[in-house]
Coordinates of C-alpha atoms in Angstrom, one line a residue:
M5 CA 59.3 155.0 71.4
K6 CA 58.3 152.7 68.4
V7 CA 61.3 150.7 68.8
R8 CA 60.8 150.1 72.5
L9 CA 56.7 149.2 71.9
L10 CA 57.8 146.8 69.0
L11 CA 60.6 145.1 71.2
A12 CA 57.6 144.8 74.1
A13 CA 55.4 143.4 71.8
M14 CA 57.9 140.8 70.5
L15 CA 59.0 139.7 73.8
L16 CA 55.4 139.2 74.8
C17 CA 55.0 137.2 71.8
A18 CA 57.8 135.2 72.6
G19 CA 56.8 134.4 76.1
A20 CA 53.2 133.3 74.9
A21 CA 54.8 130.9 72.6
Q22 CA 57.1 129.4 75.2
A23 CA 54.2 129.2 77.6
Q24 CA 52.3 127.1 74.8
D25 CA 55.5 124.9 74.2
D26 CA 56.2 124.5 77.8
P27 CA 53.1 124.4 79.9
T28 CA 52.4 124.5 83.5
I29 CA 52.5 121.0 84.9
M30 CA 51.4 121.8 88.6
T31 CA 51.7 124.6 91.1
I32 CA 53.3 124.5 94.4
N33 CA 52.2 127.0 97.0
G34 CA 51.2 129.3 93.8
Q35 CA 54.3 128.8 92.2
P36 CA 54.3 127.2 88.5
V37 CA 56.4 124.1 87.5
S38 CA 56.6 123.9 83.9
R39 CA 56.5 120.5 82.2
S40 CA 60.1 120.7 81.0
E41 CA 61.3 120.9 84.7
F42 CA 59.4 117.6 85.5
E43 CA 60.3 116.0 82.5
Y44 CA 64.3 116.8 83.0
S45 CA 63.8 115.5 86.8
Y46 CA 61.7 112.4 85.7
N47 CA 64.0 111.3 82.9
K48 CA 67.1 111.9 84.8
N49 CA 65.9 109.8 87.9
N50 CA 64.5 107.0 85.7
A51 CA 67.4 106.6 83.0
E52 CA 68.5 103.2 81.7
G53 CA 70.2 101.6 84.5
V54 CA 68.1 102.6 87.3
I55 CA 67.0 99.7 89.2
D56 CA 63.9 101.2 90.8
K57 CA 62.1 102.8 87.8
K58 CA 59.0 104.8 88.3
T59 CA 56.2 105.5 86.2
V60 CA 55.1 109.1 85.5
D61 CA 52.2 108.8 88.1
E62 CA 54.5 107.1 90.6
Y63 CA 56.9 109.7 90.2
V64 CA 54.7 112.7 90.6
D65 CA 54.6 112.5 94.6
L66 CA 58.1 112.2 94.9
F67 CA 58.7 115.2 92.7
I68 CA 56.0 117.1 94.8
N69 CA 57.7 116.1 98.1
Y70 CA 61.2 117.4 96.8
K71 CA 59.6 120.8 95.7
L72 CA 57.5 121.1 99.0
K73 CA 61.0 120.7 100.8
V74 CA 62.6 123.6 98.5
Q75 CA 59.9 125.7 99.5
A76 CA 60.3 125.2 102.8
A77 CA 64.0 126.1 102.6
L78 CA 63.2 129.3 100.8
D79 CA 60.7 130.3 103.3
A80 CA 63.3 129.6 105.9
Q81 CA 65.5 132.0 103.6
L82 CA 68.4 129.4 103.7
D83 CA 69.0 130.8 100.1
T84 CA 70.2 134.1 101.6
L85 CA 73.3 132.3 103.8
S86 CA 76.5 133.4 102.7
S87 CA 77.6 129.6 102.8
F88 CA 74.6 128.8 100.4
K89 CA 75.5 131.8 98.0
K90 CA 79.3 130.9 97.9
E91 CA 78.9 127.3 96.9
F92 CA 76.0 127.7 94.5
R93 CA 77.9 130.5 92.5
S94 CA 81.1 128.4 92.4
Y95 CA 78.9 125.5 90.8
R96 CA 77.1 127.9 88.5
D97 CA 80.2 129.6 87.6
Q98 CA 81.8 126.6 86.5
Q99 CA 79.0 125.9 84.1
I100 CA 79.2 129.6 82.8
R101 CA 82.8 130.7 82.7
P102 CA 83.9 128.4 79.9
S103 CA 81.4 130.2 77.6
F104 CA 83.6 133.2 77.4
V105 CA 86.4 131.2 75.7
T106 CA 86.1 130.6 72.2
D107 CA 87.7 128.1 69.5
A108 CA 89.6 131.2 68.0
D109 CA 90.8 132.2 71.6
M110 CA 92.2 128.7 71.9
E111 CA 93.7 128.8 68.4
R112 CA 95.3 132.3 69.0
E113 CA 97.1 130.8 72.2
A114 CA 98.3 127.7 70.5
L115 CA 99.7 129.8 67.5
D116 CA 101.3 132.2 70.0
Y117 CA 102.9 129.5 71.9
Y118 CA 103.9 127.9 68.8
D119 CA 105.7 131.2 67.5
R120 CA 107.4 131.7 71.0
M121 CA 108.7 128.1 70.5
V122 CA 110.1 128.7 67.1
E123 CA 111.8 131.7 68.1
Q124 CA 113.5 130.3 71.3
I125 CA 114.5 126.9 69.6
G126 CA 115.8 129.3 66.4
P127 CA 117.8 127.9 63.5
R128 CA 119.8 125.5 65.7
G129 CA 116.8 123.4 65.9
L130 CA 116.2 120.2 68.0
F131 CA 118.1 117.3 68.4
T132 CA 117.5 113.4 69.8
A133 CA 120.8 111.9 71.2
S134 CA 122.1 109.4 73.4
H135 CA 124.8 109.6 75.8
I136 CA 127.1 107.8 78.4
L137 CA 127.9 109.9 81.7
L138 CA 130.6 109.1 84.1
R139 CA 130.1 111.4 87.0
V140 CA 132.9 113.4 88.6
D141 CA 132.6 115.9 91.4
Q142 CA 133.9 119.2 90.4
K143 CA 135.7 119.1 93.8
A144 CA 137.3 115.8 93.3
D145 CA 141.3 115.6 93.6
Q146 CA 143.5 115.2 90.7
A147 CA 143.5 111.4 91.1
A148 CA 139.9 111.0 90.9
Q149 CA 139.7 113.1 87.9
D150 CA 142.5 111.1 86.0
A151 CA 140.9 107.8 87.1
A152 CA 137.6 109.1 85.3
K153 CA 139.4 110.1 82.2
V154 CA 140.8 106.6 81.8
R155 CA 137.6 104.8 82.2
I156 CA 135.7 107.2 79.8
D157 CA 138.6 106.8 77.2
S158 CA 138.3 103.0 77.7
V159 CA 134.6 103.1 76.9
Y160 CA 135.3 105.3 73.9
T161 CA 137.9 102.7 72.5
A162 CA 135.2 100.0 72.9
L163 CA 132.7 101.9 70.9
Q164 CA 135.0 102.6 68.4
N165 CA 136.0 99.0 68.2
G166 CA 132.3 98.2 67.5
A167 CA 130.5 97.9 70.9
D168 CA 126.9 98.5 71.0
F169 CA 126.3 102.1 72.1
A170 CA 123.0 101.4 74.1
E171 CA 124.4 98.1 75.8
L172 CA 127.1 100.0 77.2
A173 CA 125.3 102.7 78.4
K174 CA 123.2 100.3 80.4
K175 CA 126.0 99.0 81.7
V176 CA 128.3 102.0 82.6
S177 CA 126.4 105.2 82.3
Q178 CA 125.9 107.1 85.4
D179 CA 122.9 109.1 84.4
P180 CA 120.1 106.3 85.8
G181 CA 117.3 108.3 83.8
S182 CA 118.8 107.7 80.6
A183 CA 121.0 104.6 81.2
R184 CA 118.1 102.0 81.8
N185 CA 116.8 103.3 78.1
G186 CA 120.3 102.7 76.5
G187 CA 121.4 106.3 77.1
K188 CA 118.4 107.9 75.0
L189 CA 117.5 111.2 76.1
P190 CA 114.3 113.0 75.3
K191 CA 114.0 115.6 72.3
L192 CA 116.1 118.5 73.4
G193 CA 116.7 122.1 72.0
P194 CA 118.9 125.3 73.0
N195 CA 119.1 126.1 76.7
Q196 CA 117.9 123.0 77.9
T197 CA 121.3 121.3 79.0
V198 CA 124.4 122.7 80.1
K199 CA 126.7 124.7 77.6
E200 CA 129.3 122.3 77.1
F201 CA 126.8 119.3 76.2
E202 CA 124.5 121.5 74.3
D203 CA 127.8 122.8 72.0
M204 CA 128.9 119.3 71.6
A205 CA 125.7 118.1 70.4
Y206 CA 125.0 120.9 68.0
S207 CA 128.5 120.1 66.6
L208 CA 127.4 116.5 65.5
Q209 CA 125.3 115.2 62.5
D210 CA 123.2 112.5 62.2
G211 CA 124.7 109.2 63.5
Q212 CA 127.8 110.8 64.4
M213 CA 129.2 109.9 68.0
S214 CA 131.5 112.6 69.8
K215 CA 134.8 112.1 71.4
P216 CA 134.7 112.0 75.3
F217 CA 134.2 115.6 76.8
Q218 CA 133.5 117.2 80.2
S219 CA 130.9 119.2 81.8
P220 CA 130.1 120.3 85.4
F221 CA 128.6 116.8 85.8
G222 CA 131.4 114.5 84.5
W223 CA 132.6 113.0 81.4
H224 CA 130.1 112.4 78.4
I225 CA 130.2 110.6 75.2
I226 CA 127.2 111.5 72.8
K227 CA 125.8 109.7 69.8
M228 CA 123.6 112.0 67.8
E229 CA 120.4 110.2 66.6
E230 CA 118.6 113.1 64.7
R231 CA 118.8 116.7 64.2
S232 CA 115.5 118.5 63.1
Q233 CA 113.7 121.7 63.0
V234 CA 110.5 122.3 64.9
P235 CA 107.5 120.4 63.1
P236 CA 104.8 122.5 61.4
Y237 CA 102.2 123.8 63.6
D238 CA 99.5 121.6 62.6
S239 CA 101.3 118.5 63.9
L240 CA 101.6 120.0 67.0
K241 CA 98.3 121.7 67.5
V242 CA 96.7 119.0 69.4
N243 CA 99.8 118.5 72.1
I244 CA 100.1 122.2 72.3
T245 CA 96.5 122.8 73.0
R246 CA 96.3 120.1 75.7
F247 CA 99.6 121.5 77.4
L248 CA 98.0 125.0 77.5
E249 CA 94.8 123.2 78.8
S250 CA 96.8 122.0 81.7
R251 CA 98.1 125.2 82.4
G252 CA 95.0 126.5 83.0
V253 CA 94.8 128.8 79.8
R254 CA 91.1 128.9 79.7
E255 CA 90.7 130.4 83.2
R256 CA 93.3 132.9 82.2
I257 CA 91.5 133.8 79.0
V258 CA 88.2 134.0 81.0
N259 CA 89.7 136.3 83.7
K260 CA 91.2 138.8 80.9
K261 CA 87.8 139.1 79.3
I262 CA 86.0 139.9 82.4
E263 CA 88.8 142.5 83.3
D264 CA 88.4 144.0 80.0
L265 CA 84.6 144.4 80.4
I266 CA 84.8 146.0 83.8
A267 CA 87.6 148.3 82.3
N268 CA 85.4 149.4 79.6
D269 CA 82.3 150.0 82.0
S270 CA 83.5 150.6 85.6
T271 CA 79.9 150.3 86.7
L272 CA 80.0 146.4 86.2
T273 CA 81.4 143.9 88.7
Q274 CA 82.4 140.4 87.8
A275 CA 79.4 139.2 89.8
Q276 CA 77.1 141.1 87.5
I277 CA 79.1 140.0 84.4
L278 CA 78.6 136.3 85.4
D279 CA 74.9 136.9 86.5
Q280 CA 74.3 138.3 83.0
R281 CA 75.9 135.7 81.3
A282 CA 74.0 133.0 83.3
E283 CA 70.7 134.4 82.5
E284 CA 71.5 134.7 78.8
M285 CA 72.6 131.3 78.6
Q286 CA 69.7 129.7 80.5
A287 CA 67.1 131.5 78.5
A288 CA 68.8 129.7 75.4
D289 CA 69.5 126.5 76.8
S290 CA 66.8 124.7 78.8
D291 CA 69.0 121.8 79.7
L292 CA 71.4 124.1 81.3
K293 CA 68.7 125.8 83.1
N294 CA 67.4 122.9 84.4
L295 CA 71.0 121.4 85.6
V296 CA 71.7 125.0 87.5
R297 CA 68.3 124.7 89.1
E298 CA 68.7 121.3 90.1
Y299 CA 71.8 122.1 91.8
H300 CA 70.2 125.3 93.5
D301 CA 67.3 123.3 94.5
G302 CA 69.6 120.4 95.7
L303 CA 71.7 122.6 97.9
L304 CA 68.6 124.0 99.5
L305 CA 67.0 120.1 100.1
F306 CA 70.3 118.9 101.8
E307 CA 70.5 122.0 104.2
I308 CA 66.8 121.9 105.3
S309 CA 66.8 118.2 105.5
N310 CA 69.8 118.0 107.6
R311 CA 68.2 120.5 109.8
T312 CA 64.9 119.2 110.2
V313 CA 65.7 115.4 109.9
W314 CA 69.2 114.0 109.5
D315 CA 71.5 115.9 111.8
K316 CA 68.3 116.5 114.2
A317 CA 67.8 112.5 114.5
A318 CA 71.2 111.6 115.0
K319 CA 71.5 114.2 118.0
D320 CA 68.2 113.5 119.6
E321 CA 68.9 111.1 122.1
A322 CA 65.6 111.1 124.0
G323 CA 63.8 111.0 120.8
L324 CA 66.0 107.8 119.7
A325 CA 65.4 106.2 123.0
A326 CA 61.7 106.9 122.7
Y327 CA 61.4 105.6 119.4
F328 CA 63.2 102.3 120.1
K329 CA 60.7 101.8 123.3
K330 CA 57.9 102.2 121.2
H331 CA 59.2 99.8 118.3
K332 CA 61.5 97.5 120.3
K333 CA 59.8 94.4 119.0
D334 CA 61.3 95.6 115.5
Y335 CA 64.7 95.0 116.5
K336 CA 65.1 91.4 117.6
W337 CA 68.2 89.5 117.1
E338 CA 68.2 85.9 115.7
T339 CA 71.0 85.1 117.5
P340 CA 72.8 86.7 120.7
R341 CA 75.3 89.5 120.8
Y342 CA 78.0 90.5 123.0
K343 CA 78.2 94.2 123.8
G344 CA 81.9 94.9 125.2
I345 CA 85.4 94.8 124.4
A346 CA 88.2 92.3 123.2
Y347 CA 91.5 93.7 124.4
H348 CA 94.9 92.7 124.6
V349 CA 97.7 93.6 127.3
K350 CA 101.3 93.5 128.3
E351 CA 101.0 92.7 131.7
Q352 CA 98.3 90.6 133.9
G353 CA 97.5 93.4 136.1
D354 CA 96.1 95.6 133.4
V355 CA 93.4 92.9 132.7
K356 CA 91.5 94.0 135.8
A357 CA 92.6 97.6 135.4
V358 CA 90.7 97.9 132.1
R359 CA 87.7 96.3 133.6
D360 CA 87.9 98.7 136.5
C361 CA 88.2 101.7 134.3
V362 CA 85.2 101.3 132.4
K363 CA 82.9 99.6 135.1
G364 CA 79.7 102.0 135.6
L365 CA 80.3 104.2 132.7
K366 CA 77.9 104.7 129.6
F367 CA 79.0 102.2 127.0
D368 CA 79.5 105.1 124.6
D369 CA 82.3 106.6 127.1
W370 CA 84.3 103.5 127.1
A371 CA 86.7 104.2 124.2
D372 CA 87.5 107.7 125.4
K373 CA 88.1 106.7 128.9
L374 CA 90.6 103.7 128.0
R375 CA 92.4 105.9 125.7
K376 CA 93.1 108.7 128.4
T377 CA 93.7 106.0 130.8
F378 CA 96.1 103.6 129.2
N379 CA 97.0 105.0 125.6
N380 CA 97.4 109.0 126.2
D381 CA 101.1 109.0 125.5
S382 CA 103.6 107.7 123.3
I383 CA 103.3 104.1 125.1
I384 CA 100.4 102.0 123.9
R385 CA 99.6 99.7 126.8
I386 CA 96.6 98.2 125.5
R387 CA 94.8 97.1 122.1
V388 CA 91.2 97.3 122.3
E389 CA 88.2 96.5 120.0
K390 CA 84.8 97.8 121.1
G391 CA 81.2 97.1 119.6
V392 CA 78.4 95.0 119.5
F393 CA 79.4 91.6 118.2
K394 CA 77.7 88.6 116.7
E395 CA 79.1 85.6 116.2
G396 CA 82.0 85.6 113.5
D397 CA 82.7 89.5 114.1
N398 CA 85.8 88.7 116.4
G399 CA 87.9 85.9 117.0
L400 CA 88.6 86.2 120.7
I401 CA 84.9 86.8 121.4
D402 CA 84.1 83.6 119.5
R403 CA 86.3 81.7 121.6
E404 CA 85.8 83.3 125.1
V405 CA 82.1 84.2 124.8
F406 CA 80.3 82.1 122.2
G407 CA 82.6 78.9 123.2
K408 CA 84.3 78.4 119.5
K409 CA 87.2 76.6 120.7
D410 CA 88.7 76.6 117.4
A411 CA 88.3 80.4 116.5
K412 CA 91.1 82.1 115.2
V413 CA 92.4 84.7 117.2
K414 CA 94.5 87.8 116.0
E415 CA 97.7 88.0 117.8
Y416 CA 99.4 91.4 118.8
K417 CA 103.2 91.5 118.8
D418 CA 104.1 92.5 122.6
Y419 CA 100.5 92.0 124.0
P420 CA 100.3 88.5 124.5
I421 CA 97.4 88.5 127.2
D422 CA 93.8 88.3 126.0
A423 CA 90.7 89.2 127.7
V424 CA 87.1 90.1 127.1
F425 CA 84.6 92.5 129.1
G426 CA 81.1 93.2 128.5
Q427 CA 77.6 91.8 128.5
K428 CA 76.1 88.9 126.2
L429 CA 72.7 90.0 125.2
K430 CA 69.7 88.1 123.7
A431 CA 68.0 91.2 122.5
P432 CA 69.0 94.8 122.2
K433 CA 68.6 96.6 125.8
D434 CA 68.5 100.2 124.5
Y435 CA 68.8 102.0 121.1
T436 CA 72.5 102.1 121.3
D437 CA 72.7 98.4 121.0
V438 CA 71.1 99.1 117.3
K439 CA 71.9 103.0 116.9
G440 CA 72.1 102.9 113.2
L441 CA 69.1 101.0 112.4
V442 CA 67.1 103.1 115.1
T443 CA 68.5 106.3 113.8
A444 CA 67.7 105.4 110.1
D445 CA 64.0 104.4 111.1
Y446 CA 63.6 107.6 113.2
Q447 CA 65.0 109.7 110.5
D448 CA 62.2 108.0 108.1
A449 CA 59.5 108.8 110.6
L450 CA 60.7 112.2 110.9
E451 CA 60.6 112.9 107.4
K452 CA 57.3 111.3 107.0
E453 CA 55.9 113.5 109.4
W454 CA 57.9 116.6 108.1
V455 CA 56.2 115.9 104.6
A456 CA 52.5 115.4 105.8
D457 CA 52.8 118.8 107.5
L458 CA 54.4 120.4 104.2
R459 CA 51.3 118.7 102.5
K460 CA 49.0 120.6 104.6
K461 CA 50.9 123.9 104.8
Y462 CA 51.5 124.4 100.9
P463 CA 48.7 123.9 98.3
V464 CA 49.5 121.6 95.3
V465 CA 47.7 121.6 92.3
V466 CA 48.4 119.0 89.3
N467 CA 47.3 119.6 85.8
K468 CA 46.4 115.9 84.8
D469 CA 46.0 116.9 81.1
V470 CA 49.5 118.3 81.1
L471 CA 50.8 115.4 83.1
S472 CA 49.5 112.9 80.6
T473 CA 51.8 114.7 77.6
V474 CA 55.0 114.2 79.7
N475 CA 57.6 112.7 77.2
N476 CA 54.6 112.5 74.5
H477 CA 54.3 115.8 73.0

């Protein structure tokens, strides 16, 4: 009992000390926000290289708006969605799982790998050699076999008479991988080549050249460059570790440790083990705590913003049309546009057929109708570019609509007939003519209305005294 009371007192003291070191900078809907969280966000978004840097006072409103949106997402229980939980856990666990692996674990794995390698290679050691190969199919008739033997003997004679091995390998060897390097092979050990090649190689000493011999691939001549034993562990440690990393050894260690923990306590699950490790690590590392929180809140922010603003605005045709009508004067063009198509056909009759096909349809439906009518099978009857074009966007439209007789028109092989169809506009007629701009502005308007509603819904209290100590304590 005394031990529990003492532990509780220690935790209370630790909590009080932490509160003094990291005071509350603001409360949002009654939820405290620590100075360290605000500092982390402010410093990250105003680091060196950021073009539009903000002062602390300027950043406060941006941060509050961000936290209000996150609060709205929490109230909407978006954090209970299985898709959210899965993505958040995946990211958090990427930060947590590596902590199960120690330097000692990696050292042990590397030593085990080295020991297995030494055992596998054995006393015969390693060798570096060059070779010349003349390929002979094992099913070749006797005449072909004899011809290959004559050729390899002539190569061997040339080498005995002083011909350069590397130069001759480049000219005659039929092993393309090594021939381009003068016949040089990578460092090899036992069981890495066919038996005939391996036995011959290990019979040679440094600098010695073999007589021609046969393997299942054909006829060889080997020149031994160097025989050696496995280098000491310390000289290979970095390469072994890098190799093990590439093979996912860390994940294997983590999985094994978690399995062992569950084996020792059947009431535990992998999720509980990772949750506990996450709590411990975040309690000890404020940067990690802020990083994980940032991702958590960022996922919520994206989902609530997409539902409330981005996706909503993009799909709200009536709202986009109404917004354009109200702000039409903001979307004037300095020069005319051509809303239509530039197209290329094989037959003269298709010029009119294309026009008749789309006449009377909504502009957004033209492309799908043309594809289904003219290009719905393996035969492509027409080539089409659709859009709202200004001068300089399309050579054919420049020539036919804007009167640029010297405009360079892209030619399409097998589609010699060029045509345009559409309407020349001095100003946008509806929102679809400037859809990208209207959508972006409509989204901005929706977001401002949303933030204003959140400001009314959730009380915000900023501690000015603590705010003045940001990055100065």
